[in-house]
mmCIF file of C-alpha atoms in Angstrom:
data_model
loop_
_atom_site.group_PDB
_atom_site.id
_atom_site.type_symbol
_atom_site.label_atom_id
_atom_site.label_comp_id
_atom_site.label_asym_id
_atom_site.label_seq_id
_atom_site.Cartn_x
_atom_site.Cartn_y
_atom_site.Cartn_z
ATOM 1 C CA UNK M 1 0.000 0.000 0.000
ATOM 2 C CA UNK M 2 1.480 3.341 -1.047
ATOM 3 C CA UNK M 3 1.094 6.570 0.897
ATOM 4 C CA UNK M 4 2.099 9.891 -0.615
ATOM 5 C CA UNK M 5 4.757 11.805 1.306
ATOM 6 C CA UNK M 6 2.900 15.018 0.447
ATOM 7 C CA UNK M 7 -0.255 13.427 1.816
ATOM 8 C CA UNK M 8 -1.630 16.557 3.436
ATOM 9 C CA UNK M 9 -1.699 18.561 0.222
ATOM 10 C CA UNK M 10 -3.035 15.581 -1.691
ATOM 11 C CA UNK M 11 -5.839 15.018 0.792
ATOM 12 C CA UNK M 12 -6.840 18.657 0.746
ATOM 13 C CA UNK M 13 -7.220 18.414 -3.008
ATOM 14 C CA UNK M 14 -9.378 15.302 -2.916
ATOM 15 C CA UNK M 15 -12.563 17.304 -2.740
ATOM 16 C CA UNK M 16 -11.705 19.282 -5.870
ATOM 17 C CA UNK M 17 -10.008 16.722 -8.109
ATOM 18 C CA UNK M 18 -11.419 14.271 -10.592
ATOM 19 C CA UNK M 19 -10.183 11.443 -8.339
ATOM 20 C CA UNK M 20 -13.156 12.064 -6.080
ATOM 21 C CA UNK M 21 -16.609 10.557 -6.477
ATOM 22 C CA UNK M 22 -19.303 13.212 -6.532
ATOM 23 C CA UNK M 23 -23.017 13.010 -5.871
ATOM 24 C CA UNK M 24 -25.650 15.689 -6.215
ATOM 25 C CA UNK M 25 -28.708 15.615 -3.963
ATOM 26 C CA UNK M 26 -31.506 18.131 -4.455
ATOM 27 C CA UNK M 27 -34.433 18.360 -2.037
ATOM 28 C CA UNK M 28 -37.515 20.571 -2.161
ATOM 29 C CA UNK M 29 -39.638 20.996 0.950
ATOM 30 C CA UNK M 30 -43.285 21.776 0.245
ATOM 31 C CA UNK M 31 -45.486 24.027 2.373
ATOM 32 C CA UNK M 32 -47.368 20.971 3.693
ATOM 33 C CA UNK M 33 -44.120 19.606 5.156
ATOM 34 C CA UNK M 34 -43.525 16.905 2.541
ATOM 35 C CA UNK M 35 -40.298 16.605 0.564
ATOM 36 C CA UNK M 36 -39.407 15.767 -3.027
ATOM 37 C CA UNK M 37 -35.824 14.561 -3.523
ATOM 38 C CA UNK M 38 -33.510 13.670 -6.407
ATOM 39 C CA UNK M 39 -30.059 12.094 -6.109
ATOM 40 C CA UNK M 40 -27.620 12.040 -9.031
ATOM 41 C CA UNK M 41 -24.664 9.689 -9.597
ATOM 42 C CA UNK M 42 -22.378 8.200 -12.249
ATOM 43 C CA UNK M 43 -23.426 4.648 -13.091
ATOM 44 C CA UNK M 44 -21.350 2.156 -15.058
ATOM 45 C CA UNK M 45 -22.570 0.385 -18.185
ATOM 46 C CA UNK M 46 -23.789 -2.655 -16.226
ATOM 47 C CA UNK M 47 -25.980 -0.561 -13.947
ATOM 48 C CA UNK M 48 -27.326 1.446 -16.858
ATOM 49 C CA UNK M 49 -28.245 -1.862 -18.498
ATOM 50 C CA UNK M 50 -30.298 -2.832 -15.453
ATOM 51 C CA UNK M 51 -27.847 -4.645 -13.152
ATOM 52 C CA UNK M 52 -28.640 -3.162 -9.727
ATOM 53 C CA UNK M 53 -25.743 -5.050 -8.116
ATOM 54 C CA UNK M 54 -23.567 -2.304 -9.663
ATOM 55 C CA UNK M 55 -25.427 0.343 -7.665
ATOM 56 C CA UNK M 56 -23.392 3.606 -7.923
ATOM 57 C CA UNK M 57 -25.226 5.247 -5.014
ATOM 58 C CA UNK M 58 -24.082 5.058 -1.403
ATOM 59 C CA UNK M 59 -27.552 3.870 -0.344
ATOM 60 C CA UNK M 60 -29.849 1.032 -1.311
ATOM 61 C CA UNK M 61 -32.357 1.700 -4.062
ATOM 62 C CA UNK M 62 -35.658 0.338 -2.772
ATOM 63 C CA UNK M 63 -39.240 0.805 -3.924
ATOM 64 C CA UNK M 64 -39.303 4.391 -2.626
ATOM 65 C CA UNK M 65 -37.040 5.445 -5.488
ATOM 66 C CA UNK M 66 -37.671 5.767 -9.199
ATOM 67 C CA UNK M 67 -34.590 5.353 -11.405
ATOM 68 C CA UNK M 68 -34.235 7.730 -14.355
ATOM 69 C CA UNK M 69 -31.297 7.666 -16.812
ATOM 70 C CA UNK M 70 -29.844 10.989 -17.948
ATOM 71 C CA UNK M 71 -28.032 12.214 -21.016
ATOM 72 C CA UNK M 72 -24.511 10.791 -20.600
ATOM 73 C CA UNK M 73 -23.015 14.101 -21.755
ATOM 74 C CA UNK M 74 -24.779 16.121 -19.055
ATOM 75 C CA UNK M 75 -22.232 17.938 -16.876
ATOM 76 C CA UNK M 76 -22.659 19.203 -13.335
ATOM 77 C CA UNK M 77 -20.516 21.782 -11.586
ATOM 78 C CA UNK M 78 -19.086 20.687 -8.242
ATOM 79 C CA UNK M 79 -17.196 23.581 -6.709
ATOM 80 C CA UNK M 80 -15.577 24.597 -10.018
ATOM 81 C CA UNK M 81 -15.039 20.954 -11.035
ATOM 82 C CA UNK M 82 -17.262 19.628 -13.859
ATOM 83 C CA UNK M 83 -18.362 15.994 -13.690
ATOM 84 C CA UNK M 84 -20.619 13.814 -15.838
ATOM 85 C CA UNK M 85 -23.536 12.201 -13.978
ATOM 86 C CA UNK M 86 -25.763 9.891 -15.987
ATOM 87 C CA UNK M 87 -28.470 8.631 -13.636
ATOM 88 C CA UNK M 88 -30.752 9.923 -10.915
ATOM 89 C CA UNK M 89 -33.280 8.483 -8.495
ATOM 90 C CA UNK M 90 -36.392 10.376 -7.404
ATOM 91 C CA UNK M 91 -38.543 9.994 -4.324
ATOM 92 C CA UNK M 92 -41.278 11.791 -2.418
ATOM 93 C CA UNK M 93 -41.649 11.653 1.355
ATOM 94 C CA UNK M 94 -44.830 12.787 3.170
ATOM 95 C CA UNK M 95 -42.996 13.718 6.390
ATOM 96 C CA UNK M 96 -39.410 14.542 7.355
ATOM 97 C CA UNK M 97 -38.533 12.932 10.644
ATOM 98 C CA UNK M 98 -35.843 10.247 10.729
ATOM 99 C CA UNK M 99 -33.518 8.419 8.362
ATOM 100 C CA UNK M 100 -34.528 7.917 4.747
ATOM 101 C CA UNK M 101 -31.527 5.977 3.472
ATOM 102 C CA UNK M 102 -29.938 2.626 4.261
ATOM 103 C CA UNK M 103 -26.347 1.733 3.397
ATOM 104 C CA UNK M 104 -25.846 -0.222 0.199
ATOM 105 C CA UNK M 105 -24.356 -3.735 0.569
ATOM 106 C CA UNK M 106 -20.568 -3.545 0.621
ATOM 107 C CA UNK M 107 -20.675 0.157 1.456
ATOM 108 C CA UNK M 108 -21.513 -0.086 5.149
ATOM 109 C CA UNK M 109 -18.315 1.825 5.994
ATOM 110 C CA UNK M 110 -19.834 4.771 4.086
ATOM 111 C CA UNK M 111 -22.983 4.871 6.241
ATOM 112 C CA UNK M 112 -21.995 8.082 8.081
ATOM 113 C CA UNK M 113 -21.843 9.865 4.744
ATOM 114 C CA UNK M 114 -24.873 8.117 3.253
ATOM 115 C CA UNK M 115 -27.417 8.291 6.081
ATOM 116 C CA UNK M 116 -28.317 11.653 7.629
ATOM 117 C CA UNK M 117 -30.971 12.002 10.317
ATOM 118 C CA UNK M 118 -33.413 14.646 9.061
ATOM 119 C CA UNK M 119 -36.181 16.614 10.735
ATOM 120 C CA UNK M 120 -38.551 19.386 9.771
ATOM 121 C CA UNK M 121 -40.335 21.413 12.422
ATOM 122 C CA UNK M 122 -43.358 23.372 11.222
ATOM 123 C CA UNK M 123 -44.526 26.153 13.545
ATOM 124 C CA UNK M 124 -47.743 28.111 13.024
ATOM 125 C CA UNK M 125 -47.627 31.687 14.371
ATOM 126 C CA UNK M 126 -50.792 33.222 12.900
ATOM 127 C CA UNK M 127 -49.405 35.623 10.319
ATOM 128 C CA UNK M 128 -46.485 33.346 9.412
ATOM 129 C CA UNK M 129 -45.657 29.646 9.336
ATOM 130 C CA UNK M 130 -42.030 28.853 10.173
ATOM 131 C CA UNK M 131 -40.100 25.865 8.831
ATOM 132 C CA UNK M 132 -36.916 24.679 10.564
ATOM 133 C CA UNK M 133 -34.947 21.954 8.793
ATOM 134 C CA UNK M 134 -32.039 20.028 10.323
ATOM 135 C CA UNK M 135 -29.917 17.164 9.041
ATOM 136 C CA UNK M 136 -27.255 15.430 11.133
ATOM 137 C CA UNK M 137 -24.449 13.440 9.576
ATOM 138 C CA UNK M 138 -22.788 11.219 12.170
ATOM 139 C CA UNK M 139 -19.086 11.324 12.962
ATOM 140 C CA UNK M 140 -17.019 8.604 11.279
ATOM 141 C CA UNK M 141 -16.863 5.688 13.741
ATOM 142 C CA UNK M 142 -13.605 4.265 12.367
ATOM 143 C CA UNK M 143 -10.761 6.736 11.844
ATOM 144 C CA UNK M 144 -7.929 4.248 11.877
ATOM 145 C CA UNK M 145 -5.636 2.943 14.608
ATOM 146 C CA UNK M 146 -4.493 6.332 15.962
ATOM 147 C CA UNK M 147 -6.938 8.634 17.814
ATOM 148 C CA UNK M 148 -7.199 12.035 16.164
ATOM 149 C CA UNK M 149 -7.344 13.649 19.606
ATOM 150 C CA UNK M 150 -3.714 12.591 20.150
ATOM 151 C CA UNK M 151 -2.639 15.177 17.582
ATOM 152 C CA UNK M 152 -5.377 17.804 17.286
ATOM 153 C CA UNK M 153 -7.524 19.544 19.884
ATOM 154 C CA UNK M 154 -11.294 19.689 19.403
ATOM 155 C CA UNK M 155 -11.026 23.354 18.461
ATOM 156 C CA UNK M 156 -8.352 22.592 15.863
ATOM 157 C CA UNK M 157 -10.501 19.795 14.449
ATOM 158 C CA UNK M 158 -13.474 22.162 14.169
ATOM 159 C CA UNK M 159 -11.322 24.708 12.324
ATOM 160 C CA UNK M 160 -9.646 22.233 9.999
ATOM 161 C CA UNK M 161 -12.560 19.991 9.063
ATOM 162 C CA UNK M 162 -15.691 22.147 9.393
ATOM 163 C CA UNK M 163 -14.516 25.760 9.388
ATOM 164 C CA UNK M 164 -15.098 27.463 12.732
ATOM 165 C CA UNK M 165 -15.464 31.149 11.858
ATOM 166 C CA UNK M 166 -15.255 32.190 15.501
ATOM 167 C CA UNK M 167 -11.667 30.992 15.579
ATOM 168 C CA UNK M 168 -10.730 33.492 12.856
ATOM 169 C CA UNK M 169 -11.927 36.578 14.719
ATOM 170 C CA UNK M 170 -9.171 39.160 15.150
ATOM 171 C CA UNK M 171 -6.673 37.379 12.878
ATOM 172 C CA UNK M 172 -5.252 39.018 9.777
ATOM 173 C CA UNK M 173 -4.253 37.034 6.706
ATOM 174 C CA UNK M 174 -0.689 36.391 7.839
ATOM 175 C CA UNK M 175 -1.739 35.225 11.291
ATOM 176 C CA UNK M 176 -4.483 33.057 9.875
ATOM 177 C CA UNK M 177 -2.108 31.461 7.384
ATOM 178 C CA UNK M 178 0.375 30.669 10.155
ATOM 179 C CA UNK M 179 -2.373 29.158 12.301
ATOM 180 C CA UNK M 180 -3.611 26.959 9.456
ATOM 181 C CA UNK M 181 -0.061 25.851 8.641
ATOM 182 C CA UNK M 182 0.378 24.754 12.244
ATOM 183 C CA UNK M 183 -2.885 22.794 12.224
ATOM 184 C CA UNK M 184 -2.069 21.295 8.827
ATOM 185 C CA UNK M 185 1.195 19.958 10.194
ATOM 186 C CA UNK M 186 -0.624 18.274 13.077
ATOM 187 C CA UNK M 187 -3.155 16.748 10.716
ATOM 188 C CA UNK M 188 -0.321 15.504 8.526
ATOM 189 C CA UNK M 189 1.419 13.904 11.463
ATOM 190 C CA UNK M 190 -1.772 12.094 12.473
ATOM 191 C CA UNK M 191 -2.485 10.843 8.967
ATOM 192 C CA UNK M 192 1.107 9.729 8.430
ATOM 193 C CA UNK M 193 1.217 7.807 11.684
ATOM 194 C CA UNK M 194 -2.173 6.211 11.022
ATOM 195 C CA UNK M 195 -1.061 4.942 7.629
ATOM 196 C CA UNK M 196 2.184 3.661 9.107
ATOM 197 C CA UNK M 197 0.419 1.796 11.935
ATOM 198 C CA UNK M 198 -1.892 0.097 9.418
ATOM 199 C CA UNK M 199 1.146 -1.138 7.496
ATOM 200 C CA UNK M 200 2.842 -2.362 10.673
ATOM 201 C CA UNK M 201 -0.318 -4.226 11.671
ATOM 202 C CA UNK M 202 -0.393 -5.981 8.313
ATOM 203 C CA UNK M 203 3.320 -6.841 8.493
ATOM 204 C CA UNK M 204 2.859 -8.238 12.002
ATOM 205 C CA UNK M 205 -0.087 -10.345 10.847
ATOM 206 C CA UNK M 206 1.771 -11.965 7.972
ATOM 207 C CA UNK M 207 4.905 -12.428 10.061
ATOM 208 C CA UNK M 208 2.851 -14.327 12.652
ATOM 209 C CA UNK M 209 1.664 -16.694 9.925
ATOM 210 C CA UNK M 210 5.276 -17.831 9.474
ATOM 211 C CA UNK M 211 5.291 -19.322 12.967
ATOM 212 C CA UNK M 212 8.393 -17.444 14.166
ATOM 213 C CA UNK M 213 7.610 -15.381 17.273
ATOM 214 C CA UNK M 214 10.895 -13.465 16.987
ATOM 215 C CA UNK M 215 9.912 -11.761 13.732
ATOM 216 C CA UNK M 216 6.342 -11.344 14.957
ATOM 217 C CA UNK M 217 7.524 -9.296 17.960
ATOM 218 C CA UNK M 218 10.052 -7.159 16.083
ATOM 219 C CA UNK M 219 7.444 -4.825 14.473
ATOM 220 C CA UNK M 220 6.123 -3.764 17.890
ATOM 221 C CA UNK M 221 9.604 -3.528 19.387
ATOM 222 C CA UNK M 222 11.136 -1.392 16.656
ATOM 223 C CA UNK M 223 8.191 0.363 15.022
ATOM 224 C CA UNK M 224 8.912 3.724 16.705
ATOM 225 C CA UNK M 225 12.553 3.568 15.635
ATOM 226 C CA UNK M 226 11.617 2.692 12.066
ATOM 227 C CA UNK M 227 9.001 5.435 11.898
ATOM 228 C CA UNK M 228 11.378 8.084 13.179
ATOM 229 C CA UNK M 229 14.178 7.081 10.792
ATOM 230 C CA UNK M 230 11.949 6.557 7.775
ATOM 231 C CA UNK M 231 9.884 9.752 7.994
ATOM 232 C CA UNK M 232 12.768 12.022 9.004
ATOM 233 C CA UNK M 233 14.908 11.148 5.986
ATOM 234 C CA UNK M 234 15.506 13.931 3.493
ATOM 235 C CA UNK M 235 15.769 11.358 0.710
ATOM 236 C CA UNK M 236 12.550 9.609 1.700
ATOM 237 C CA UNK M 237 10.763 8.429 -1.460
ATOM 238 C CA UNK M 238 7.644 10.281 -2.526
ATOM 239 C CA UNK M 239 5.605 7.085 -2.224
ATOM 240 C CA UNK M 240 6.138 5.212 1.034
ATOM 241 C CA UNK M 241 4.566 1.772 0.995
ATOM 242 C CA UNK M 242 4.636 -1.547 2.764
ATOM 243 C CA UNK M 243 7.748 -2.591 0.820
ATOM 244 C CA UNK M 244 9.668 0.499 2.033
ATOM 245 C CA UNK M 245 8.643 -0.151 5.626
ATOM 246 C CA UNK M 246 9.664 -3.823 5.311
ATOM 247 C CA UNK M 247 13.073 -2.740 4.012
ATOM 248 C CA UNK M 248 13.581 -0.473 7.008
ATOM 249 C CA UNK M 249 12.604 -3.231 9.408
ATOM 250 C CA UNK M 250 15.230 -5.387 7.716
ATOM 251 C CA UNK M 251 17.891 -2.721 8.282
ATOM 252 C CA UNK M 252 16.999 -2.197 11.919
ATOM 253 C CA UNK M 253 16.686 -5.914 12.662
ATOM 254 C CA UNK M 254 19.636 -6.884 10.406
ATOM 255 C CA UNK M 255 17.690 -9.399 8.378
ATOM 256 C CA UNK M 256 15.972 -9.749 5.005
ATOM 257 C CA UNK M 257 12.933 -11.514 6.463
ATOM 258 C CA UNK M 258 10.441 -8.664 5.965
ATOM 259 C CA UNK M 259 11.388 -7.829 2.378
ATOM 260 C CA UNK M 260 11.085 -11.488 1.442
ATOM 261 C CA UNK M 261 7.785 -11.649 3.336
ATOM 262 C CA UNK M 262 6.425 -8.810 1.226
ATOM 263 C CA UNK M 263 7.684 -10.254 -2.059
ATOM 264 C CA UNK M 264 5.997 -13.564 -1.249
ATOM 265 C CA UNK M 265 2.695 -12.025 -0.091
ATOM 266 C CA UNK M 266 2.647 -8.729 -1.982
ATOM 267 C CA UNK M 267 -0.897 -8.860 -3.334
ATOM 268 C CA UNK M 268 -2.422 -10.193 -0.108
ATOM 269 C CA UNK M 269 -0.618 -7.612 2.045
ATOM 270 C CA UNK M 270 -1.617 -4.738 -0.237
ATOM 271 C CA UNK M 271 -5.233 -5.926 -0.226
ATOM 272 C CA UNK M 272 -5.296 -6.103 3.567
ATOM 273 C CA UNK M 273 -3.880 -2.584 3.811
ATOM 274 C CA UNK M 274 -6.593 -1.323 1.512
ATOM 275 C CA UNK M 275 -9.269 -3.126 3.520
ATOM 276 C CA UNK M 276 -8.004 -1.649 6.797
ATOM 277 C CA UNK M 277 -7.771 1.812 5.297
ATOM 278 C CA UNK M 278 -11.486 2.304 4.604
ATOM 279 C CA UNK M 279 -11.304 5.850 5.951
ATOM 280 C CA UNK M 280 -9.340 6.943 2.890
ATOM 281 C CA UNK M 281 -12.180 5.780 0.616
ATOM 282 C CA UNK M 282 -14.712 7.818 2.584
ATOM 283 C CA UNK M 283 -12.568 10.928 2.144
ATOM 284 C CA UNK M 284 -12.754 10.501 -1.619
ATOM 285 C CA UNK M 285 -16.553 10.989 -1.682
ATOM 286 C CA UNK M 286 -18.449 14.288 -1.592
ATOM 287 C CA UNK M 287 -22.133 15.201 -1.751
ATOM 288 C CA UNK M 288 -23.439 18.507 -3.050
ATOM 289 C CA UNK M 289 -26.477 18.818 -0.796
ATOM 290 C CA UNK M 290 -29.006 21.300 -2.226
ATOM 291 C CA UNK M 291 -32.167 22.252 -0.376
ATOM 292 C CA UNK M 292 -35.057 24.536 -1.332
ATOM 293 C CA UNK M 293 -37.188 25.796 1.557
ATOM 294 C CA UNK M 294 -40.806 27.049 1.309
ATOM 295 C CA UNK M 295 -41.373 30.805 1.496
ATOM 296 C CA UNK M 296 -38.591 33.193 2.432
ATOM 297 C CA UNK M 297 -35.267 31.847 3.714
ATOM 298 C CA UNK M 298 -34.359 33.403 7.063
ATOM 299 C CA UNK M 299 -31.120 31.700 8.051
ATOM 300 C CA UNK M 300 -28.829 28.764 7.255
ATOM 301 C CA UNK M 301 -25.314 27.506 7.937
ATOM 302 C CA UNK M 302 -24.955 26.447 4.293
ATOM 303 C CA UNK M 303 -21.810 27.019 2.282
ATOM 304 C CA UNK M 304 -23.725 29.082 -0.272
ATOM 305 C CA UNK M 305 -27.197 30.623 -0.428
ATOM 306 C CA UNK M 306 -29.217 31.509 -3.518
ATOM 307 C CA UNK M 307 -32.693 32.929 -2.863
ATOM 308 C CA UNK M 308 -34.547 30.106 -1.066
ATOM 309 C CA UNK M 309 -32.008 27.445 -2.058
ATOM 310 C CA UNK M 310 -28.999 26.527 0.066
ATOM 311 C CA UNK M 311 -26.006 24.336 -0.748
ATOM 312 C CA UNK M 312 -23.743 22.387 1.601
ATOM 313 C CA UNK M 313 -20.706 20.282 0.855
ATOM 314 C CA UNK M 314 -20.784 17.017 2.795
ATOM 315 C CA UNK M 315 -17.653 14.870 2.661
ATOM 316 C CA UNK M 316 -15.603 12.536 4.816
ATOM 317 C CA UNK M 317 -13.347 15.312 6.073
ATOM 318 C CA UNK M 318 -16.273 17.101 7.724
ATOM 319 C CA UNK M 319 -17.123 13.902 9.602
ATOM 320 C CA UNK M 320 -13.657 13.318 11.036
ATOM 321 C CA UNK M 321 -13.995 15.786 13.897
ATOM 322 C CA UNK M 322 -17.591 15.104 14.960
ATOM 323 C CA UNK M 323 -21.196 15.205 13.791
ATOM 324 C CA UNK M 324 -21.937 17.612 10.948
ATOM 325 C CA UNK M 325 -25.204 19.550 11.268
ATOM 326 C CA UNK M 326 -27.072 21.229 8.399
ATOM 327 C CA UNK M 327 -29.643 23.831 9.389
ATOM 328 C CA UNK M 328 -32.046 26.113 7.529
ATOM 329 C CA UNK M 329 -35.084 28.166 8.535
ATOM 330 C CA UNK M 330 -37.731 29.849 6.404
ATOM 331 C CA UNK M 331 -41.225 31.246 6.728
ATOM 332 C CA UNK M 332 -44.313 31.589 4.574
ATOM 333 C CA UNK M 333 -46.967 34.279 4.829
ATOM 334 C CA UNK M 334 -50.425 33.179 5.927
ATOM 335 C CA UNK M 335 -52.397 35.568 3.731
ATOM 336 C CA UNK M 336 -55.676 34.237 5.045
ATOM 337 C CA UNK M 337 -54.593 35.243 8.570
ATOM 338 C CA UNK M 338 -54.154 38.842 7.395
ATOM 339 C CA UNK M 339 -57.614 38.691 5.814
ATOM 340 C CA UNK M 340 -59.209 37.253 8.939
ATOM 341 C CA UNK M 341 -57.424 39.795 11.109
ATOM 342 C CA UNK M 342 -58.634 42.622 8.872
ATOM 343 C CA UNK M 343 -62.207 41.331 9.083
ATOM 344 C CA UNK M 344 -61.955 41.113 12.869
ATOM 345 C CA UNK M 345 -60.612 44.677 13.046
ATOM 346 C CA UNK M 346 -63.360 45.958 10.741
ATOM 347 C CA UNK M 347 -66.004 44.096 12.723
ATOM 348 C CA UNK M 348 -64.647 45.455 16.011
ATOM 349 C CA UNK M 349 -64.504 48.927 14.517
ATOM 350 C CA UNK M 350 -68.097 48.601 13.307
ATOM 351 C CA UNK M 351 -69.270 47.506 16.739
ATOM 352 C CA UNK M 352 -67.362 50.382 18.341
ATOM 353 C CA UNK M 353 -68.951 52.909 15.964
ATOM 354 C CA UNK M 354 -72.451 51.484 16.568
ATOM 355 C CA UNK M 355 -72.005 51.634 20.335
ATOM 356 C CA UNK M 356 -70.641 55.155 20.101
ATOM 357 C CA UNK M 357 -73.691 56.302 18.123
ATOM 358 C CA UNK M 358 -76.059 54.822 20.716
ATOM 359 C CA UNK M 359 -74.408 56.808 23.477
ATOM 360 C CA UNK M 360 -74.227 60.063 21.570
#
């Protein structure tokens, strides 16, 4: 398994490169509290021919969804990156209170990104009806072998993954840049160590299969030494993989056991690394979450706002530091309430005038 030495920069670009998998989800909330939703994806030829086992969506397509193919040349703009999406599913939901997706088979590790908990609160206040929408995406349960808290404080996680505007107050551009550089370095250290520990775990596993306890124990005994020497080298290769780590274990332990172990089990070891590194796959997915509220939009924490429509970006990065909440509030005018109020005022005025005439 290869890990890029410039991993931090590469990861930051995942959300804006063609290496990512994009989805577009548009939702329209009606004044009665129901919701109409469309989700767009890029399906392969097998799925487009009717093979649902090649489901391109993160969620299962059940009877609540209608599948509609699109023009294969249709392009969608995802944060200045154009992508072709060729299929969409449509569904209508009478109420908004709970979870409306279930993880697709084989994509259970993507459930935090695929399954938000959604609610709509409708409040009648005579002249206006208020609509408050919330969606909660759960924090990623599996972030690898190294706790993120070991490297980044909760405040730093909020800044780096979700954008905490309060943390920027009083900082000029230079100060802000220095602060972000410092946090980036911490994030890089965490990611680097996590990838390394996954590789060591795989090496230890395959070493134990050889039945020699000496070589099974060496990875735990010398892993800190190997990590320090390997990642502090100026001539460290751009791609550091399991083979490089095995070579360093050989140097430290004065053997060729680990390099030979990798050569013999290369495919199996690489596959296990990939399987244990599911978090990286989640980071490669992003959803453009578009919502249209009834009436006039009053507030939202969306990334962008256009009239009554709001747009969030939901990706794996935003779920690393905690739950990610989407909120929006709007209101509609109850014209009938104004009419009724006017009639009541006119009736009261008429009664007042009639009573005044009787006493005059």
